[in-house]
mmCIF file of C-alpha atoms and ligand atoms in Angstrom:
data_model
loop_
_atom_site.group_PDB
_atom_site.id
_atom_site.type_symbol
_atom_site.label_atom_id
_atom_site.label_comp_id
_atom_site.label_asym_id
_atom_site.label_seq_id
_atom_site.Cartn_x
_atom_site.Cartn_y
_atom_site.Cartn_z
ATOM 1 C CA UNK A 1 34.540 -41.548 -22.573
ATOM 2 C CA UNK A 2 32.974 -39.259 -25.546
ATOM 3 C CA UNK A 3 31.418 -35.828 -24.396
ATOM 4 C CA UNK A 4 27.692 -35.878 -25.354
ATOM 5 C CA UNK A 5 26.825 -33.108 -28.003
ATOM 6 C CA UNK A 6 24.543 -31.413 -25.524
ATOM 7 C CA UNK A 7 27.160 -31.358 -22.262
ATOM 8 C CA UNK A 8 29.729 -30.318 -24.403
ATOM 9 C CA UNK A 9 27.010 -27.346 -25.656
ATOM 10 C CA UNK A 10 26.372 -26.778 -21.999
ATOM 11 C CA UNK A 11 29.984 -26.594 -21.137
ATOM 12 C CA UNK A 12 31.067 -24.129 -24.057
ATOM 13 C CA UNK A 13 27.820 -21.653 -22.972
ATOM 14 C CA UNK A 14 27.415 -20.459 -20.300
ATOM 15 C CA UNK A 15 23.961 -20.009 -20.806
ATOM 16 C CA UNK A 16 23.308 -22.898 -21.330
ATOM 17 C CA UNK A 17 25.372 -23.944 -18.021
ATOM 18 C CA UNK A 18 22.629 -22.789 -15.927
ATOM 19 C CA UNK A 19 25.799 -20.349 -14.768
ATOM 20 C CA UNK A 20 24.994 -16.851 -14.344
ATOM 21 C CA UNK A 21 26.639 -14.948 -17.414
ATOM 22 C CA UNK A 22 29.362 -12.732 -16.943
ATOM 23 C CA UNK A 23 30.364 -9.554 -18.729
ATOM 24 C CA UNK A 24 33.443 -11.781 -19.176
ATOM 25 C CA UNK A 25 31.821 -14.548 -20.965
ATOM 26 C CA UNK A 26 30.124 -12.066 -23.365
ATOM 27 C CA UNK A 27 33.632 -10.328 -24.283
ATOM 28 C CA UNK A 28 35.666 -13.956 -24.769
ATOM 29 C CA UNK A 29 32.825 -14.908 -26.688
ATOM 30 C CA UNK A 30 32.889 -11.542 -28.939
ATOM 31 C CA UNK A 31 36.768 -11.531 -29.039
ATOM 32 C CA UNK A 32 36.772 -8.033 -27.196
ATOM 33 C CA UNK A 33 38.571 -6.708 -24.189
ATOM 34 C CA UNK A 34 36.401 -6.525 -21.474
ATOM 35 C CA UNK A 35 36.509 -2.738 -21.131
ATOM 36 C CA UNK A 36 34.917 -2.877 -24.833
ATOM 37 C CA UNK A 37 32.423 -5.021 -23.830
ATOM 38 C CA UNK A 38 31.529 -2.903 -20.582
ATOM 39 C CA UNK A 39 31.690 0.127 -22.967
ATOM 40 C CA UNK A 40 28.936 -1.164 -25.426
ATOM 41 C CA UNK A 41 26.440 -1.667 -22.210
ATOM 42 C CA UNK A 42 27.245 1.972 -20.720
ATOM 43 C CA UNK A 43 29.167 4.388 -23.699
ATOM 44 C CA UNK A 44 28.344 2.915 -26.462
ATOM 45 C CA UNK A 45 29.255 5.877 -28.687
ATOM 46 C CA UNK A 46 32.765 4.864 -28.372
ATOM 47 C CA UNK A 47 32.586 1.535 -29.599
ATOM 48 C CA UNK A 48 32.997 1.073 -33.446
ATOM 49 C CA UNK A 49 29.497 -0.103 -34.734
ATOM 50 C CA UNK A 50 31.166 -3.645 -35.665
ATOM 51 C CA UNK A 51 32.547 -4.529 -32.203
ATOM 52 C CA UNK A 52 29.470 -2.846 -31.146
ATOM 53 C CA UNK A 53 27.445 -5.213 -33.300
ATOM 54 C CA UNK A 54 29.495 -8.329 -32.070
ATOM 55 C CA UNK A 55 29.098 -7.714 -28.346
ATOM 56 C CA UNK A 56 25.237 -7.101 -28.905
ATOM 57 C CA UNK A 57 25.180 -10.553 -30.731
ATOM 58 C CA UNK A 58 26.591 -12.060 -27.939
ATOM 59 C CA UNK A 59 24.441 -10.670 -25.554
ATOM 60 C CA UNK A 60 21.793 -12.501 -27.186
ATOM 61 C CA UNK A 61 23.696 -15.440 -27.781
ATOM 62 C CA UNK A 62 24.963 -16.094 -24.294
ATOM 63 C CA UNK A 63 21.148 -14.593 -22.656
ATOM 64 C CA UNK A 64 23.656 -11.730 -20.584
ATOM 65 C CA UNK A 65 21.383 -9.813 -17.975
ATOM 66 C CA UNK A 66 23.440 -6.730 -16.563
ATOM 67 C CA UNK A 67 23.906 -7.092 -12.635
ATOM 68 C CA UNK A 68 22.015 -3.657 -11.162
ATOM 69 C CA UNK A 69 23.926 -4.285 -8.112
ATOM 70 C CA UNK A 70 27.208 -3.774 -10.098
ATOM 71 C CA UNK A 71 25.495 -1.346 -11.587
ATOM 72 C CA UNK A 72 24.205 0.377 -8.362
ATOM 73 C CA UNK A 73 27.963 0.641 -7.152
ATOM 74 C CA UNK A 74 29.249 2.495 -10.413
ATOM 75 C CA UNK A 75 26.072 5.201 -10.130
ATOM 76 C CA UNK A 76 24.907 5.508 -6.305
ATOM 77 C CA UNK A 77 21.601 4.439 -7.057
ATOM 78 C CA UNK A 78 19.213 1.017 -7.252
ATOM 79 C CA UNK A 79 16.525 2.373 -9.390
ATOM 80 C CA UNK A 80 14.319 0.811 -6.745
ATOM 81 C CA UNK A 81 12.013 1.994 -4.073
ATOM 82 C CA UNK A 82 10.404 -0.063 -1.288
ATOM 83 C CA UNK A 83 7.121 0.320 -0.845
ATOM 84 C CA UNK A 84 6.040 -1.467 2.848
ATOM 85 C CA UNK A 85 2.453 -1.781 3.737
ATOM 86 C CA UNK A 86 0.066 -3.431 5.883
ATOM 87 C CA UNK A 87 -1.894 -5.934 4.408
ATOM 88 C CA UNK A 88 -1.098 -6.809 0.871
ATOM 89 C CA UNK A 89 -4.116 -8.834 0.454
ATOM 90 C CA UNK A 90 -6.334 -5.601 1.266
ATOM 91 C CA UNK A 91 -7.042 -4.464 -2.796
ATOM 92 C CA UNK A 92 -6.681 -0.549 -0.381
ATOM 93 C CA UNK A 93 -3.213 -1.083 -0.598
ATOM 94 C CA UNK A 94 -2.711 -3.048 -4.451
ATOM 95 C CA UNK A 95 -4.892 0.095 -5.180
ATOM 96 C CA UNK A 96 -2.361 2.422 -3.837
ATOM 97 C CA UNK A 97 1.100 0.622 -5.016
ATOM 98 C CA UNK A 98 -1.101 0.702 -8.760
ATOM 99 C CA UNK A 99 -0.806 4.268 -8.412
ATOM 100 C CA UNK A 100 2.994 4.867 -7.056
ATOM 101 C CA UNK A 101 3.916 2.035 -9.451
ATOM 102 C CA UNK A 102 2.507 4.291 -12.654
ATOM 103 C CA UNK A 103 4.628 7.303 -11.847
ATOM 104 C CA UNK A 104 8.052 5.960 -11.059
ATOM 105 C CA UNK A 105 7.704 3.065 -13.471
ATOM 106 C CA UNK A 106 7.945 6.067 -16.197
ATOM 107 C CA UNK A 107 11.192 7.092 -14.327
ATOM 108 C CA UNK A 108 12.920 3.693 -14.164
ATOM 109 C CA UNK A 109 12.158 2.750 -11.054
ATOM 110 C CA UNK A 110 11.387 -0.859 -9.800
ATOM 111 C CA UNK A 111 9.401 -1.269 -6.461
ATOM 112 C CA UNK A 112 10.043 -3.846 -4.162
ATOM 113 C CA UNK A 113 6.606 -4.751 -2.341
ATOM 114 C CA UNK A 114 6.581 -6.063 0.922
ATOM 115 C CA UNK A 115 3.706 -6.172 3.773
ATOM 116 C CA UNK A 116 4.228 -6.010 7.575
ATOM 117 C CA UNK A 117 0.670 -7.620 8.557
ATOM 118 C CA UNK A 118 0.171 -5.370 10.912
ATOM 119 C CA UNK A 119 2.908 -6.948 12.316
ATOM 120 C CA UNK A 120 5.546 -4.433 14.414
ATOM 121 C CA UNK A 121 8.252 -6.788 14.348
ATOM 122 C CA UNK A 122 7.953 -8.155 10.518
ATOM 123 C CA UNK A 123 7.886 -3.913 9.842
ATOM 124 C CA UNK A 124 11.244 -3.872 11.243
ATOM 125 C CA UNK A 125 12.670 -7.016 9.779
ATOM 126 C CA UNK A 126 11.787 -5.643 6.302
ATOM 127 C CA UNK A 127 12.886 -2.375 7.068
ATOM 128 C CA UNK A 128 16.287 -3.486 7.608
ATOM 129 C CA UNK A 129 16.088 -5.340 4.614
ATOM 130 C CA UNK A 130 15.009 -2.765 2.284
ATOM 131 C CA UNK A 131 17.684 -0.955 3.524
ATOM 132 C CA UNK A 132 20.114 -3.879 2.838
ATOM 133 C CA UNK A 133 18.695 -3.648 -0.227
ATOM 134 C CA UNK A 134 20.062 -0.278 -0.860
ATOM 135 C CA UNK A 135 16.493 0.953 -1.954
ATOM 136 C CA UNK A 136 16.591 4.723 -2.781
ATOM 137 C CA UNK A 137 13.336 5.579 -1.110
ATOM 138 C CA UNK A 138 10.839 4.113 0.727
ATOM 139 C CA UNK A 139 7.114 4.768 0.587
ATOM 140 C CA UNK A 140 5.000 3.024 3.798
ATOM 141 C CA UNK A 141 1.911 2.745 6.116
ATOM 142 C CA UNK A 142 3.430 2.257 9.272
ATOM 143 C CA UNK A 143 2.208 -0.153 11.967
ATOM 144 C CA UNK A 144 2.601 1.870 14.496
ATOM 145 C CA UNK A 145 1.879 5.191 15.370
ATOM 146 C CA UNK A 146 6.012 5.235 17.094
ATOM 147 C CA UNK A 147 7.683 6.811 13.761
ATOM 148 C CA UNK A 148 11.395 6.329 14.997
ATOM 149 C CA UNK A 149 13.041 3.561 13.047
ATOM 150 C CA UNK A 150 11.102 5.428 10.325
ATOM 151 C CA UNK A 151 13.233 9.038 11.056
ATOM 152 C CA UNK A 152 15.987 7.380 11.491
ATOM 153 C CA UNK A 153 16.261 5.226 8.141
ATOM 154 C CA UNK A 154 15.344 8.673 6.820
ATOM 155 C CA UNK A 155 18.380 10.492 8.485
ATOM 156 C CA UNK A 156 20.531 7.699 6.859
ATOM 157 C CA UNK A 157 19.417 8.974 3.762
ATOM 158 C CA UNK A 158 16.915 6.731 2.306
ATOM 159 C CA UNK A 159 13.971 9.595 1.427
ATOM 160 C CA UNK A 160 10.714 8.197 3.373
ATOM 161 C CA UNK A 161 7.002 8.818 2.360
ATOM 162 C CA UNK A 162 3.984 8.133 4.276
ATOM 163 C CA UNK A 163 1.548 6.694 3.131
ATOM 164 C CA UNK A 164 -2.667 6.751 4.171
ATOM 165 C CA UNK A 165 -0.351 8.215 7.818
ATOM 166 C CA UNK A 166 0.489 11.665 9.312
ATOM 167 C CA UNK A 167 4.380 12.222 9.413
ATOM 168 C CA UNK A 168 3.060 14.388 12.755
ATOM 169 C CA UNK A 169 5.416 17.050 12.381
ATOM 170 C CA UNK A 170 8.060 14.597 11.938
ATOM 171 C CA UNK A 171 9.774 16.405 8.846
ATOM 172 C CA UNK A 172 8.686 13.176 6.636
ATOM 173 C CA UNK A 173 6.541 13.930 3.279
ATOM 174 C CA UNK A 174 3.222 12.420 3.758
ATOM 175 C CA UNK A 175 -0.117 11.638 1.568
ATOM 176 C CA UNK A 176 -3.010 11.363 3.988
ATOM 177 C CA UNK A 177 -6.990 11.225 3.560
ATOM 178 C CA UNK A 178 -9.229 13.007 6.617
ATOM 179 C CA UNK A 179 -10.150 9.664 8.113
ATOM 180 C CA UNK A 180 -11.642 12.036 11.219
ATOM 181 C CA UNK A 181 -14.281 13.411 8.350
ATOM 182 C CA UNK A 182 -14.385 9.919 7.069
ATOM 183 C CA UNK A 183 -15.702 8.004 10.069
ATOM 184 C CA UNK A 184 -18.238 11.583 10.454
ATOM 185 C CA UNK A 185 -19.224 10.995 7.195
ATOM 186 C CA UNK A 186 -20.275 7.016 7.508
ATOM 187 C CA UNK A 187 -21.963 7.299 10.774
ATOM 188 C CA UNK A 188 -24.116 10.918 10.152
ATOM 189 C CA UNK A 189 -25.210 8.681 7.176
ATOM 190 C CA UNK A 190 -26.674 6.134 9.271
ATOM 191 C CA UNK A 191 -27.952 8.348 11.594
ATOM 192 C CA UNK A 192 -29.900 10.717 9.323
ATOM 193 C CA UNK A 193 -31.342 6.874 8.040
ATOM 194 C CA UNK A 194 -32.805 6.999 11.668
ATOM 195 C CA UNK A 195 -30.446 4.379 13.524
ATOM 196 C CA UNK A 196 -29.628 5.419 16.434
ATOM 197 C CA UNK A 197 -27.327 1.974 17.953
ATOM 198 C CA UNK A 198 -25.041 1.590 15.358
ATOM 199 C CA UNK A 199 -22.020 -0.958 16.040
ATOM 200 C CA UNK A 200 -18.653 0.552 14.954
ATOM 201 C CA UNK A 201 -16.489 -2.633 14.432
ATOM 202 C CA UNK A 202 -12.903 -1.031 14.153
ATOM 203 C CA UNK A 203 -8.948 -2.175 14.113
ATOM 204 C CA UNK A 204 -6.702 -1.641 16.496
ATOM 205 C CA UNK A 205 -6.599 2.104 17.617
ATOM 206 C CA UNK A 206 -2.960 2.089 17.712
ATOM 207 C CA UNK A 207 -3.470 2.380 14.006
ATOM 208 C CA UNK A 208 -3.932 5.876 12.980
ATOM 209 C CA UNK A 209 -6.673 5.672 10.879
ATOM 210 C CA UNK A 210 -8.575 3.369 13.156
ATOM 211 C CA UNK A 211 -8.414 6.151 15.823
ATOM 212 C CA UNK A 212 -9.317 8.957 13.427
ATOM 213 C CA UNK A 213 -12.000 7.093 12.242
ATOM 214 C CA UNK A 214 -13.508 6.532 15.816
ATOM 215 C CA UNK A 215 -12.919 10.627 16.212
ATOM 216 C CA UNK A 216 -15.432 10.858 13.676
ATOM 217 C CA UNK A 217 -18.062 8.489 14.911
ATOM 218 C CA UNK A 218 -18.056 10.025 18.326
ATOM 219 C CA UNK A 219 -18.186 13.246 16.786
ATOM 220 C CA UNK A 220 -21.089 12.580 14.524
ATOM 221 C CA UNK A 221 -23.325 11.039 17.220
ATOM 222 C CA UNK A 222 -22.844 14.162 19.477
ATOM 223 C CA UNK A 223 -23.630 16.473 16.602
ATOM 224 C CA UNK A 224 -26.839 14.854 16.414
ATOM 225 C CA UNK A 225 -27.400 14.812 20.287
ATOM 226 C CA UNK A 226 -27.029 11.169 20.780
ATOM 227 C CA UNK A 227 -24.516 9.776 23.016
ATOM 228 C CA UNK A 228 -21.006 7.525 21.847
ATOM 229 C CA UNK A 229 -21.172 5.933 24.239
ATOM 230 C CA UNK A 230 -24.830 4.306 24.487
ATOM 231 C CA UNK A 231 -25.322 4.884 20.661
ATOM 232 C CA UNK A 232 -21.540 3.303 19.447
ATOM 233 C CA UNK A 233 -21.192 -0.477 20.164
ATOM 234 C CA UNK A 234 -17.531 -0.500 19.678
ATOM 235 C CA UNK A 235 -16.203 -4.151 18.871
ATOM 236 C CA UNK A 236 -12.470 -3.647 18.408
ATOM 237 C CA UNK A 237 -10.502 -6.742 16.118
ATOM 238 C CA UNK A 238 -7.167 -7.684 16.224
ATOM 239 C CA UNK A 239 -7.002 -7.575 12.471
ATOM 240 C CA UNK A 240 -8.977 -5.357 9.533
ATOM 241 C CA UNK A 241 -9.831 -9.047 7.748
ATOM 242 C CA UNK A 242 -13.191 -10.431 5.890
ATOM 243 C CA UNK A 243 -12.174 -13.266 8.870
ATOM 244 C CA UNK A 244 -12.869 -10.578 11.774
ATOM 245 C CA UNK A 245 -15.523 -8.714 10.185
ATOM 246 C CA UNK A 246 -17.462 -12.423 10.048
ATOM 247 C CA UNK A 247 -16.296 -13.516 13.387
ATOM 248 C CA UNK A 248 -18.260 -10.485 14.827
ATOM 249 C CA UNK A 249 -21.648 -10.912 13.645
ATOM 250 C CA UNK A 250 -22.359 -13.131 16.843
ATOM 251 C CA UNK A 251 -21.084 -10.331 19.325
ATOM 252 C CA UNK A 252 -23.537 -7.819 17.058
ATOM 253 C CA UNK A 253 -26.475 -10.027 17.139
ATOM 254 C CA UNK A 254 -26.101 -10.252 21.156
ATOM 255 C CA UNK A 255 -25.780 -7.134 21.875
ATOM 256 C CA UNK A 256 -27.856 -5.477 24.287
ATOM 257 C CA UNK A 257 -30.222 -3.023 22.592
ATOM 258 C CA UNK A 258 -29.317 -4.607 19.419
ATOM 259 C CA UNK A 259 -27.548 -2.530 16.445
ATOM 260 C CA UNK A 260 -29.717 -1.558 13.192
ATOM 261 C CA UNK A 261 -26.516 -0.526 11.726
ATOM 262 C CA UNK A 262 -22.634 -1.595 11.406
ATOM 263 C CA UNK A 263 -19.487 0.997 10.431
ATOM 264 C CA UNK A 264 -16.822 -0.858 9.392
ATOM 265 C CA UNK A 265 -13.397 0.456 9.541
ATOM 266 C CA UNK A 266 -12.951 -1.144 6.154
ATOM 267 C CA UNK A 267 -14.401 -2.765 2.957
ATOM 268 C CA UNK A 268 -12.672 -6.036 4.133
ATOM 269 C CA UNK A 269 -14.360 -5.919 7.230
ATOM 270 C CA UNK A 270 -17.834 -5.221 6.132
ATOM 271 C CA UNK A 271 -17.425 -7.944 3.699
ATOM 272 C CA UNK A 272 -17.070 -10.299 6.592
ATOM 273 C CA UNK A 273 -20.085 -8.492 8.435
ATOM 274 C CA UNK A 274 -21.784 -9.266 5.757
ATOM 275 C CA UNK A 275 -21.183 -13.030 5.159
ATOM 276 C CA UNK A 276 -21.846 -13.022 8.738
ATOM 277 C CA UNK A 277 -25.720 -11.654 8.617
ATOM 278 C CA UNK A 278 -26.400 -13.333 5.873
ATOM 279 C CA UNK A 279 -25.076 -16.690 7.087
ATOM 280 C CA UNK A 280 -27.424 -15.803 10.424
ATOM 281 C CA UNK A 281 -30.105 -15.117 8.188
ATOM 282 C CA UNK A 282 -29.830 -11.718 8.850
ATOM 283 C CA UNK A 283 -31.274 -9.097 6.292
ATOM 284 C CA UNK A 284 -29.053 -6.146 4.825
ATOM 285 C CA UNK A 285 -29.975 -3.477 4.856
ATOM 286 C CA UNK A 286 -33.890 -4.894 5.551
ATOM 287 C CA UNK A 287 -33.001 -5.576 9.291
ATOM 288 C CA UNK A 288 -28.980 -4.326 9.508
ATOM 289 C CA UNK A 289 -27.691 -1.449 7.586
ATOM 290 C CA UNK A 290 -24.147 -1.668 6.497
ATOM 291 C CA UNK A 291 -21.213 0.880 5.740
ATOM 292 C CA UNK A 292 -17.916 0.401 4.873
ATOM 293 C CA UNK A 293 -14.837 2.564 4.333
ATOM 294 C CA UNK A 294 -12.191 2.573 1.364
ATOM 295 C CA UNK A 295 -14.657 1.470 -1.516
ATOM 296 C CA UNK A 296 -12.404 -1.174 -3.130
ATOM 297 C CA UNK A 297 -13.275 -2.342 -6.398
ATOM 298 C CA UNK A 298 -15.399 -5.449 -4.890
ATOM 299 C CA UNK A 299 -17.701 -2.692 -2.730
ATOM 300 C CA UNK A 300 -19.827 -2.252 -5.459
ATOM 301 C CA UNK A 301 -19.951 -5.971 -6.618
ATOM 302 C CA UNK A 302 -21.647 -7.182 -3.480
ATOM 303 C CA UNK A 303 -25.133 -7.928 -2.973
ATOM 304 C CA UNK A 304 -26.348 -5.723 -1.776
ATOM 305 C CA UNK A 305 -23.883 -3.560 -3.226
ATOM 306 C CA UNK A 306 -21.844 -1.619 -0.204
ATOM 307 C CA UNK A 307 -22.784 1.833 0.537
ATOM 308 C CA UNK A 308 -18.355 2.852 1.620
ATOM 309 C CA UNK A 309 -16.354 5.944 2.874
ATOM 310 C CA UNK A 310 -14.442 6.485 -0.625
ATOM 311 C CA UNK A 311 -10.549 6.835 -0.477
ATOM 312 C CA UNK A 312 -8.593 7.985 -3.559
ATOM 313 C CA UNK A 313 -6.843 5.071 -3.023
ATOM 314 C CA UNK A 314 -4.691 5.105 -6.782
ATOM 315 C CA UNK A 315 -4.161 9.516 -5.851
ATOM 316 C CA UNK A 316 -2.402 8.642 -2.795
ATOM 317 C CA UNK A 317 -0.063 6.080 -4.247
ATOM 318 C CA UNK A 318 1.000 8.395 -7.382
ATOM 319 C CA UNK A 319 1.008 11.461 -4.965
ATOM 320 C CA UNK A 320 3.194 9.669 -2.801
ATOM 321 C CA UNK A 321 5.550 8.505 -5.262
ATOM 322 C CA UNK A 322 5.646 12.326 -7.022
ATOM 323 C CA UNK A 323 7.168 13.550 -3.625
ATOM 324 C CA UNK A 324 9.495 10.857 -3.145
ATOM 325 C CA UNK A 325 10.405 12.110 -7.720
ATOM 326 C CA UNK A 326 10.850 15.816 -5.680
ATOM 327 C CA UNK A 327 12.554 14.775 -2.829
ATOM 328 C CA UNK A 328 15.467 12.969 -4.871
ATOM 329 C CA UNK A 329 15.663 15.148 -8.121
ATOM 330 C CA UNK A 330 18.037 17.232 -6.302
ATOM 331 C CA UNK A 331 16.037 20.524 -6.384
ATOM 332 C CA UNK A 332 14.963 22.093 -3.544
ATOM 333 C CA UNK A 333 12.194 20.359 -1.421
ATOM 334 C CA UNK A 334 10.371 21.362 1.626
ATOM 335 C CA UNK A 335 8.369 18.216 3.470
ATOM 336 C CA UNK A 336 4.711 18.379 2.992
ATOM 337 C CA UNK A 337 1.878 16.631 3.807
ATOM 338 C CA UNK A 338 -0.745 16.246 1.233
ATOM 339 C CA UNK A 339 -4.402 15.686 2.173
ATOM 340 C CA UNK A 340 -7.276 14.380 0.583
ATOM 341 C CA UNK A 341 -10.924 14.663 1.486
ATOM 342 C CA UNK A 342 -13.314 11.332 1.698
ATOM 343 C CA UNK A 343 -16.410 11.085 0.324
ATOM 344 C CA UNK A 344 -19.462 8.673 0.738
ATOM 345 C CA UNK A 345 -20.723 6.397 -1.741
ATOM 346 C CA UNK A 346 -24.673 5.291 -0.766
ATOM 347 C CA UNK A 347 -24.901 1.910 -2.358
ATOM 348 C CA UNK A 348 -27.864 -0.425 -1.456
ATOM 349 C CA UNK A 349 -26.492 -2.091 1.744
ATOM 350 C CA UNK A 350 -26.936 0.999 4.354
ATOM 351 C CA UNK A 351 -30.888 1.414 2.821
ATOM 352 C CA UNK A 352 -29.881 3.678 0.074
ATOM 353 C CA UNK A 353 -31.141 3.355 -3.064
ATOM 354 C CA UNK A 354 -28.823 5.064 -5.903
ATOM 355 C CA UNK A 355 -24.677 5.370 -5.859
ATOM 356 C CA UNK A 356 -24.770 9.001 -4.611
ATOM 357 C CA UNK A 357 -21.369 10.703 -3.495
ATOM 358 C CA UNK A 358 -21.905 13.559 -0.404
ATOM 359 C CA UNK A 359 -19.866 14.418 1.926
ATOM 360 C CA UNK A 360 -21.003 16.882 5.131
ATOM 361 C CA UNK A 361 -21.149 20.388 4.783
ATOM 362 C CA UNK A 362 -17.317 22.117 5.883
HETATM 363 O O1 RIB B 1 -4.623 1.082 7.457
HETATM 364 C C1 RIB B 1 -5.775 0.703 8.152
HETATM 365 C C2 RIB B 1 -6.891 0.628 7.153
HETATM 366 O O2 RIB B 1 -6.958 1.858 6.492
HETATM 367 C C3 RIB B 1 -6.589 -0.401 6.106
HETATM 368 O O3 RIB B 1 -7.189 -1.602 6.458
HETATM 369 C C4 RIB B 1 -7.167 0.178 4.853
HETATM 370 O O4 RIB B 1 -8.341 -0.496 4.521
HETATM 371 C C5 RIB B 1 -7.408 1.632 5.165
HETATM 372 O O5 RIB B 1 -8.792 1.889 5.169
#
């Protein structure tokens, strides 16, 4: 039985064999030792340009992609860096891994994205794998506030940065915003617009930010003699989702005096606040003023456009990933934390009129 012209292709390259391609297959098909052939990928100065040329040629020829894990045995190192958040389909965090992404892309490193979805046990599972992984570093925004498996990956050696989360005193680097000033911020603005029962629909307070963000509320409303706990309707969600944030609006329009005003703990949130009222026939900011918190890229696309708590959400990423540069260059490095302040953007939706940024006075 004759060979057909294309198996017998197939079976003569490897490429073509759907195999993977070997360092092997690249120096038989050059006519080089292997050693040569391994030299021309990582000395090539001591290859003579003509072997050199031959091994390059079939390189191309058989479609040879070096194996970093091979490679990652001979140096130490992956070249990647795991970066494990909480809700990939929040543009908060794309934002973020945007910014880590720019810095170490310039220094060669690959990320490896995963999300936990607020979940504690899928933060572990990927945890472990990122560390099967062999990642050299790992930049995340923890589930929980419990740091432990965190510290402890760290004292295995796999450099750990926080992300939009306090290492609290830890000895982790970490790249925080004042989410306590954040949540003053958003709810002074809708009291100096005259509300005084403003729902405060908010995540899980085992989530840092969610709880620092409360702080602020509560601390707002007694700065301006009203009491949390009549003025705050606090509607707590399982999840910061547009699903939530919509799933709400019936609790809000029940309530008991009813709100003027919603603080979301997030943009995703208000945006399902918002398709909420509106479905209900509800008027923003007419009859229900609205603030957010992040000011993703879609805040300001909205109608009305979203009055937000600003986070330099593309700052914290690339500071994040500079420490994580410091922490493995080999030089000497000292944990830090580094803060950043929020600021509010007055869009339409909480009754302002012009995209203003304040923040309160220190
Ligand atoms: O991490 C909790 C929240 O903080 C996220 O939903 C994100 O939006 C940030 O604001």
């Amino acid at each position: 039985m004759s060979v057909c012209a294309d198996c017998q292709a197939a079976d003569s390259s490897p490429a073509l064999r759907n195999a993977r391609v070997t360092i092997r297959d690249v120096a038989r098909l050059a006519g080089v030792s292997l050693g040569t052939a391994s030299n021309v990928l990582n000395n090539p100065t001591v290859v003579a340009a003509p072997t050199r040329l031959r091994v390059l040629d079939a390189i191309a020829r058989t479609g040879f992609v070096r194996s970093t894990a091979a490679h990652q045995l001979r140096v130490g190192r992956s070249l990647t860096v795991g970066v494990l958040l909480l809700d990939l389909a929040n543009p908060f965090f794309a934002e973020m891994v945007k910014g880590a992404e720019a810095v170490l892309r310039d220094k060669g490193y690959v990320l490896m994205v995963c999300s936990s979805d607020e979940s504690p046990d899928q933060e572990r599972r990927y945890l472990r794998a990122l560390e099967e992984h062999r990642v050299d570093g790992l930049l995340t925004t923890p589930v929980e506030r419990d740091l432990k498996d965190l510290a402890a990956l760290a004292a295995r050696g796999i450099p750990t940065v926080l992300l939009d989360r306090d290492a609290g005193g830890l000895g982790l680097c970490s790249v925080t915003v004042d989410d306590v000033r954040g949540g003053e911020l958003a709810a002074s603005h809708l009291i100096a617009l005259g509300h005084t029962v403003v729902a405060f629909v908010n995540g899980p307070l085992s989530i840092r930010q969610c709880a620092d963000r409360r702080q602020g509320a509560r601390q707002a409303f007694r700065h301006a003699s009203l009491r949390p706990e009549r003025a705050m309707v606090e509607i707590t969600v399982p999840a910061l989702s547009v699903e939530q944030g919509e799933k709400v609006v019936e609790r809000l329009l029940a309530s008991i005096p009813r709100p003027t005003a919603v603080m979301c703990a997030n943009d995703l949130l208000a945006l399902g606040v918002l398709r909420g009222l509106t479905a209900a026939g509800i008027a923003v900011p007419g009859e229900v003023a609205l603030v957010g918190y992040d000011d993703v890229a879609f805040a300001a696309m909205l109608s009305p456009a979203l009055s937000s708590v600003r986070q330099p959400k593309y700052e914290l990423g690339a500071s994040a990933a500079m420490l994580f540069l410091e922490e493995v260059s080999g030089e000497e490095h000292e944990h830090r934390s580094v803060r950043f302040e929020p600021e509010l953007v007055v869009r339409a939706s909480s009754g302002g009129d012009k995209t203003t940024a304040i923040s309160l006075p220190t």
